[in-house]
């Protein structure tokens, strides 16, 4: 056995079972946090050190801490699920760990070893296992690993000190009343990411940049924004927090094909997106990565060859798209209802995550 690098200093005052159960009865999303968190420091010349599991608590930061001024920050999101036998497993944590390393590299931050990322998540989930909702529904425990630059001082340069943390929040079913399609506003002027920028990194600045476009989408009566490429304003990229898939041929006798935009450097490489390429092939569909233009999206929806569209990400797994609006046009996908291929894919992936279907790709990471 390797020596654990995370020292366990659990809380003397965790919430009572009754208080925790009251929260788990209606957790919502991102509103409640478990009793503990993991912290690991990085210092130039010393590397990663002082890994600890400690009671969840506020951070104390000097007002001149660099992250507060220059946004040197990255994060991840993954889930732990309760299995039918009561045990708990996380879904593909190594994929999140690898993306966290890519994000770190892009923001000139130190790369946390994959095994340390997984060890930190495991330590928190094991300690706060009682916070993982019961098996049966779509509830889960959402894990939020993140890293901030903690050097104190003004001046734009990579910091010489960082803090990595993992916190956890119980997440209710994304669609408590049954899966409901979302409406999408295609933004043809605002962009999320540019070539050579940091669109493929999971960093807070990308989300701050999306808020105004999101407000504009809401003013158009839409739930989400779809971004196009920043050069030609033509190629579909993704939503503010989810990747996109297009389903062709579901209404004909031919085999359905699911198409997701090619990773362009400005699209976040979603773990769900990657998993669905494999799940689709398992279900006998073709799955390809290709560029899709917004004109093609509109035309193929109107001529009936594009039968379904869905978004995907850790939070909702799969969200069907019902209505699409762009300047001067509006159309519906699969009659505004969740499509058949969308529904099958969603169920197949959820069954693997919740441990009710065979994990033939070895994606689940069980905790001791
Ligand atoms: C911009 C963006 N795209 C796509 C995704 C989907 O990624 P994943 O499937 O890894 O959750 C997310 C969520 O993390 C995101 O924030």
XYZ file of C-alpha atoms and ligand atoms in Angstrom:
384
model
C 0.000 0.000 0.000
C 1.319 3.439 -0.848
C 1.463 6.011 1.924
C -1.576 8.282 1.713
C -0.509 11.812 0.925
C -3.738 13.222 2.318
C -3.803 13.543 6.077
C -7.272 12.957 7.519
C -8.405 15.602 10.010
C -12.163 15.018 10.098
C -14.668 17.357 11.657
C -15.624 16.905 15.305
C -19.019 18.412 14.454
C -20.420 16.969 11.214
C -24.126 17.598 10.557
C -26.427 15.176 12.341
C -28.013 12.355 10.330
C -31.369 14.151 10.569
C -29.939 17.453 9.249
C -28.161 15.714 6.393
C -31.235 13.674 5.470
C -33.331 16.863 5.400
C -30.900 18.345 2.853
C -30.779 15.143 0.797
C -34.575 15.148 0.582
C -34.355 18.217 -1.678
C -30.725 19.038 -2.469
C -31.193 21.206 -5.592
C -27.850 21.925 -7.230
C -24.798 23.609 -5.690
C -26.681 24.901 -2.659
C -25.415 22.597 0.094
C -21.932 21.300 0.776
C -20.737 18.240 2.658
C -18.913 18.274 5.998
C -15.385 18.181 4.574
C -13.036 19.417 1.887
C -9.589 18.421 0.674
C -6.783 20.964 0.301
C -3.295 20.507 -1.198
C -0.722 23.293 -1.515
C 1.849 23.898 -4.224
C 4.872 26.098 -3.688
C 7.613 26.863 -6.186
C 10.731 24.845 -5.406
C 8.776 22.442 -3.180
C 5.965 21.167 -5.380
C 2.757 19.622 -3.974
C 2.612 19.347 -0.196
C 0.377 19.415 2.875
C -2.507 17.357 1.479
C -5.287 17.396 4.075
C -8.906 16.443 4.508
C -10.380 19.050 6.848
C -13.816 20.361 7.893
C -15.521 22.403 5.147
C -14.821 26.052 5.995
C -14.347 29.508 4.432
C -10.926 30.413 3.056
C -9.047 33.398 4.343
C -7.359 35.287 1.496
C -5.274 38.442 1.472
C -7.024 41.077 -0.707
C -3.939 41.107 -2.943
C -4.115 37.352 -3.670
C -3.400 36.991 -7.391
C -6.461 34.883 -8.291
C -8.715 37.771 -7.226
C -7.081 40.088 -9.777
C -5.816 38.003 -12.692
C -8.215 35.007 -12.581
C -5.584 32.282 -12.561
C -8.154 29.616 -11.669
C -9.273 26.259 -13.073
C -11.928 23.768 -12.030
C -13.551 20.427 -12.745
C -16.913 18.751 -12.225
C -17.620 15.047 -11.802
C -20.094 12.883 -9.921
C -20.214 10.015 -7.431
C -23.198 7.675 -7.740
C -24.772 5.245 -5.279
C -24.972 1.721 -6.727
C -27.742 -0.842 -6.143
C -25.635 -2.638 -3.470
C -25.134 0.617 -1.523
C -21.507 1.090 -2.608
C -20.338 4.279 -4.308
C -18.402 4.887 -7.540
C -17.210 7.924 -9.458
C -17.462 8.175 -13.256
C -14.192 8.346 -15.245
C -12.293 10.537 -12.720
C -9.064 10.067 -14.697
C -10.631 11.937 -17.639
C -11.341 14.923 -15.384
C -7.833 14.654 -13.905
C -6.314 14.735 -17.396
C -8.457 17.704 -18.448
C -7.460 19.469 -15.218
C -3.823 19.017 -16.260
C -4.535 20.467 -19.715
C -6.357 23.422 -18.142
C -3.431 23.953 -15.737
C -0.951 23.958 -18.587
C -2.990 26.535 -20.537
C -3.123 28.860 -17.519
C 0.573 28.413 -16.658
C -0.313 26.593 -13.420
C 1.375 23.479 -11.985
C -0.066 20.152 -13.158
C -1.491 18.014 -10.358
C -0.598 14.315 -10.898
C -3.625 12.304 -12.093
C -3.293 9.884 -9.180
C -3.263 12.741 -6.640
C -6.410 14.259 -8.199
C -8.155 10.877 -7.910
C -6.818 10.289 -4.386
C -8.198 13.675 -3.287
C -11.649 12.936 -4.759
C -11.632 9.436 -3.241
C -10.669 10.774 0.197
C -13.544 13.265 0.210
C -16.181 10.857 -1.112
C -15.077 8.127 1.303
C -15.242 10.514 4.267
C -18.585 12.014 3.220
C -20.078 8.816 1.781
C -23.303 9.333 3.747
C -23.866 12.414 1.550
C -24.131 10.340 -1.641
C -27.899 10.149 -2.314
C -29.642 6.786 -2.300
C -29.714 4.589 -5.391
C -32.880 4.661 -7.460
C -33.257 8.160 -8.845
C -30.964 10.513 -10.761
C -29.455 12.119 -7.642
C -25.690 12.080 -7.141
C -22.864 13.747 -5.234
C -21.250 16.422 -7.418
C -17.509 16.932 -6.866
C -15.875 20.259 -7.591
C -12.066 20.075 -7.688
C -10.455 23.476 -8.327
C -7.165 25.342 -8.095
C -6.414 28.995 -7.390
C -3.268 31.115 -7.482
C -2.559 32.153 -3.885
C 0.589 34.255 -4.177
C 0.042 37.670 -2.588
C 1.004 40.686 -4.682
C -0.030 42.608 -7.766
C 1.653 42.059 -11.129
C 0.743 39.850 -14.074
C 2.873 36.692 -13.970
C 2.365 33.036 -13.062
C 2.010 32.805 -9.283
C 4.592 30.978 -7.182
C 1.945 29.448 -4.852
C -1.318 27.611 -5.523
C -4.053 25.893 -3.563
C -5.923 22.850 -4.912
C -9.241 22.003 -3.248
C -12.066 19.520 -3.644
C -15.527 20.285 -2.280
C -18.703 18.231 -2.753
C -22.372 19.096 -3.112
C -25.355 16.734 -3.274
C -27.208 17.172 -6.575
C -30.901 16.485 -7.090
C -32.350 15.152 -10.344
C -31.709 17.714 -13.093
C -35.245 17.208 -14.401
C -37.322 16.436 -11.290
C -40.589 16.459 -13.241
C -39.298 14.300 -16.139
C -36.936 15.218 -18.972
C -37.912 18.547 -20.508
C -36.340 19.892 -23.721
C -34.525 23.230 -23.532
C -34.727 26.161 -25.938
C -31.542 27.498 -27.506
C -30.565 30.967 -28.708
C -27.833 30.817 -31.385
C -25.648 33.847 -30.762
C -24.206 35.107 -34.036
C -22.296 38.029 -32.565
C -21.025 37.103 -29.091
C -18.378 34.392 -28.905
C -17.277 32.175 -26.051
C -13.764 31.374 -27.212
C -11.273 32.268 -29.925
C -8.595 30.239 -31.728
C -5.488 30.250 -29.545
C -7.590 31.360 -26.558
C -8.638 29.214 -23.611
C -11.991 27.766 -24.730
C -10.723 24.210 -24.260
C -9.653 24.949 -20.661
C -12.122 24.795 -17.777
C -11.395 28.160 -16.241
C -13.697 30.632 -14.518
C -13.082 33.413 -17.032
C -14.865 31.471 -19.781
C -17.994 31.351 -17.633
C -17.798 35.021 -16.623
C -17.575 35.822 -20.345
C -20.739 33.796 -21.021
C -23.044 35.601 -18.602
C -24.026 38.510 -20.822
C -24.849 36.241 -23.768
C -26.848 34.060 -21.377
C -28.832 37.113 -20.250
C -29.477 37.997 -23.913
C -30.715 34.449 -24.532
C -33.071 34.765 -21.567
C -34.372 38.061 -22.995
C -35.180 36.149 -26.237
C -37.109 33.637 -24.153
C -34.428 30.924 -24.410
C -32.833 28.715 -21.747
C -29.318 28.412 -23.166
C -26.909 30.040 -25.632
C -25.247 28.190 -28.497
C -21.910 29.693 -29.533
C -20.493 29.704 -33.046
C -16.830 29.871 -34.046
C -15.207 33.274 -33.576
C -13.719 33.614 -37.075
C -16.544 32.894 -39.534
C -19.475 33.020 -37.054
C -20.741 29.966 -38.872
C -19.593 26.708 -37.248
C -21.486 25.394 -34.240
C -19.266 25.049 -31.163
C -21.154 24.341 -27.915
C -23.422 25.739 -25.217
C -22.120 27.698 -22.203
C -21.746 24.506 -20.166
C -22.605 21.571 -22.437
C -21.471 20.003 -25.715
C -23.902 19.415 -28.591
C -24.967 16.384 -30.644
C -27.037 16.213 -33.841
C -29.027 13.057 -34.684
C -29.527 12.188 -38.354
C -31.711 9.490 -39.854
C -33.736 8.459 -36.815
C -36.982 8.839 -38.788
C -35.838 6.766 -41.795
C -34.981 3.069 -42.128
C -31.270 3.788 -42.127
C -29.080 3.504 -39.044
C -29.127 6.741 -36.978
C -25.909 8.744 -37.031
C -24.995 11.068 -34.185
C -22.703 13.953 -35.046
C -20.833 16.194 -32.612
C -18.749 19.224 -33.638
C -15.058 18.440 -34.091
C -12.891 19.688 -31.222
C -11.494 22.907 -32.610
C -9.355 24.092 -29.690
C -12.129 26.444 -28.636
C -14.581 23.731 -27.521
C -14.351 22.132 -24.074
C -13.656 18.404 -24.460
C -16.529 16.987 -22.429
C -16.251 13.642 -20.674
C -19.940 13.018 -21.436
C -19.373 13.888 -25.114
C -16.535 11.369 -25.290
C -18.530 8.678 -23.456
C -21.511 9.086 -25.789
C -19.399 8.393 -28.876
C -18.815 4.921 -27.384
C -22.336 4.397 -25.969
C -23.862 5.306 -29.356
C -21.716 2.682 -31.097
C -22.707 0.135 -28.401
C -26.359 0.829 -29.279
C -25.683 0.249 -32.984
C -25.636 3.891 -34.094
C -22.863 5.541 -36.068
C -21.099 8.320 -34.154
C -18.883 10.878 -35.852
C -17.091 14.152 -35.136
C -17.647 16.690 -37.912
C -18.033 20.414 -38.425
C -21.702 21.484 -38.483
C -22.731 24.965 -39.637
C -25.710 26.830 -38.231
C -27.170 27.069 -41.759
C -26.913 23.279 -42.118
C -28.568 22.880 -38.702
C -31.516 25.028 -39.782
C -31.789 23.538 -43.296
C -31.546 19.887 -42.194
C -34.086 20.455 -39.402
C -36.473 22.048 -41.894
C -36.022 19.278 -44.505
C -36.468 16.585 -41.835
C -33.091 14.819 -42.169
C -31.858 16.148 -38.813
C -34.316 14.547 -36.447
C -33.032 15.303 -32.948
C -30.550 17.580 -31.210
C -29.298 17.234 -27.662
C -26.773 18.805 -25.310
C -24.625 16.788 -22.918
C -22.557 17.339 -19.800
C -21.974 15.984 -16.301
C -24.782 17.998 -14.674
C -27.733 16.884 -16.827
C -26.111 13.907 -18.664
C -28.279 14.602 -21.751
C -30.663 17.503 -22.281
C -32.902 17.367 -25.371
C -33.139 20.547 -27.449
C -36.744 21.489 -28.224
C -36.708 24.931 -29.850
C -33.914 26.793 -31.626
C -33.908 30.533 -32.328
C -31.442 32.627 -34.325
C -31.795 36.141 -35.694
C -34.767 35.985 -38.085
C -35.587 32.265 -37.718
C -37.003 29.757 -35.272
C -37.543 26.010 -35.576
C -38.376 22.970 -33.472
C -36.482 19.710 -33.045
C -38.419 16.414 -32.900
C -41.695 18.261 -32.385
C -40.365 19.899 -29.223
C -40.294 16.510 -27.452
C -37.312 14.384 -26.324
C -36.376 12.245 -29.358
C -36.111 8.447 -29.313
C -32.349 8.276 -29.910
C -31.746 11.011 -27.331
C -33.834 9.138 -24.756
C -32.108 5.791 -25.412
C -28.637 7.289 -25.149
C -29.529 9.103 -21.930
C -30.882 5.948 -20.325
C -27.931 3.824 -21.462
C -25.350 6.204 -19.986
C -27.315 6.718 -16.755
C -27.610 2.940 -16.307
C -23.819 2.575 -16.509
C -23.289 5.464 -14.085
C -25.794 4.133 -11.555
C -24.462 0.600 -11.772
C -27.538 -1.022 -13.305
C -25.905 -1.841 -16.654
C -22.644 -3.629 -17.398
C -19.641 -1.288 -17.259
C -17.989 -2.796 -20.320
C -15.686 0.173 -20.904
C -14.355 0.091 -17.316
C -15.521 3.663 -16.666
C -16.683 3.347 -13.080
C -14.173 3.919 -10.290
C -15.489 2.114 -7.191
C -14.549 3.420 -3.752
C -13.300 0.991 -1.134
C -18.236 24.753 -21.584
C -18.556 23.330 -21.277
N -18.710 22.491 -22.303
C -18.987 21.186 -22.100
C -19.134 20.675 -20.822
C -19.440 19.230 -20.629
O -18.325 18.565 -20.086
P -18.490 17.258 -19.196
O -19.227 16.274 -20.025
O -17.078 16.824 -18.928
O -19.214 17.649 -17.983
C -19.003 21.523 -19.721
C -19.157 21.022 -18.351
O -18.189 20.697 -17.728
C -18.680 22.887 -19.951
O -18.539 23.738 -18.924
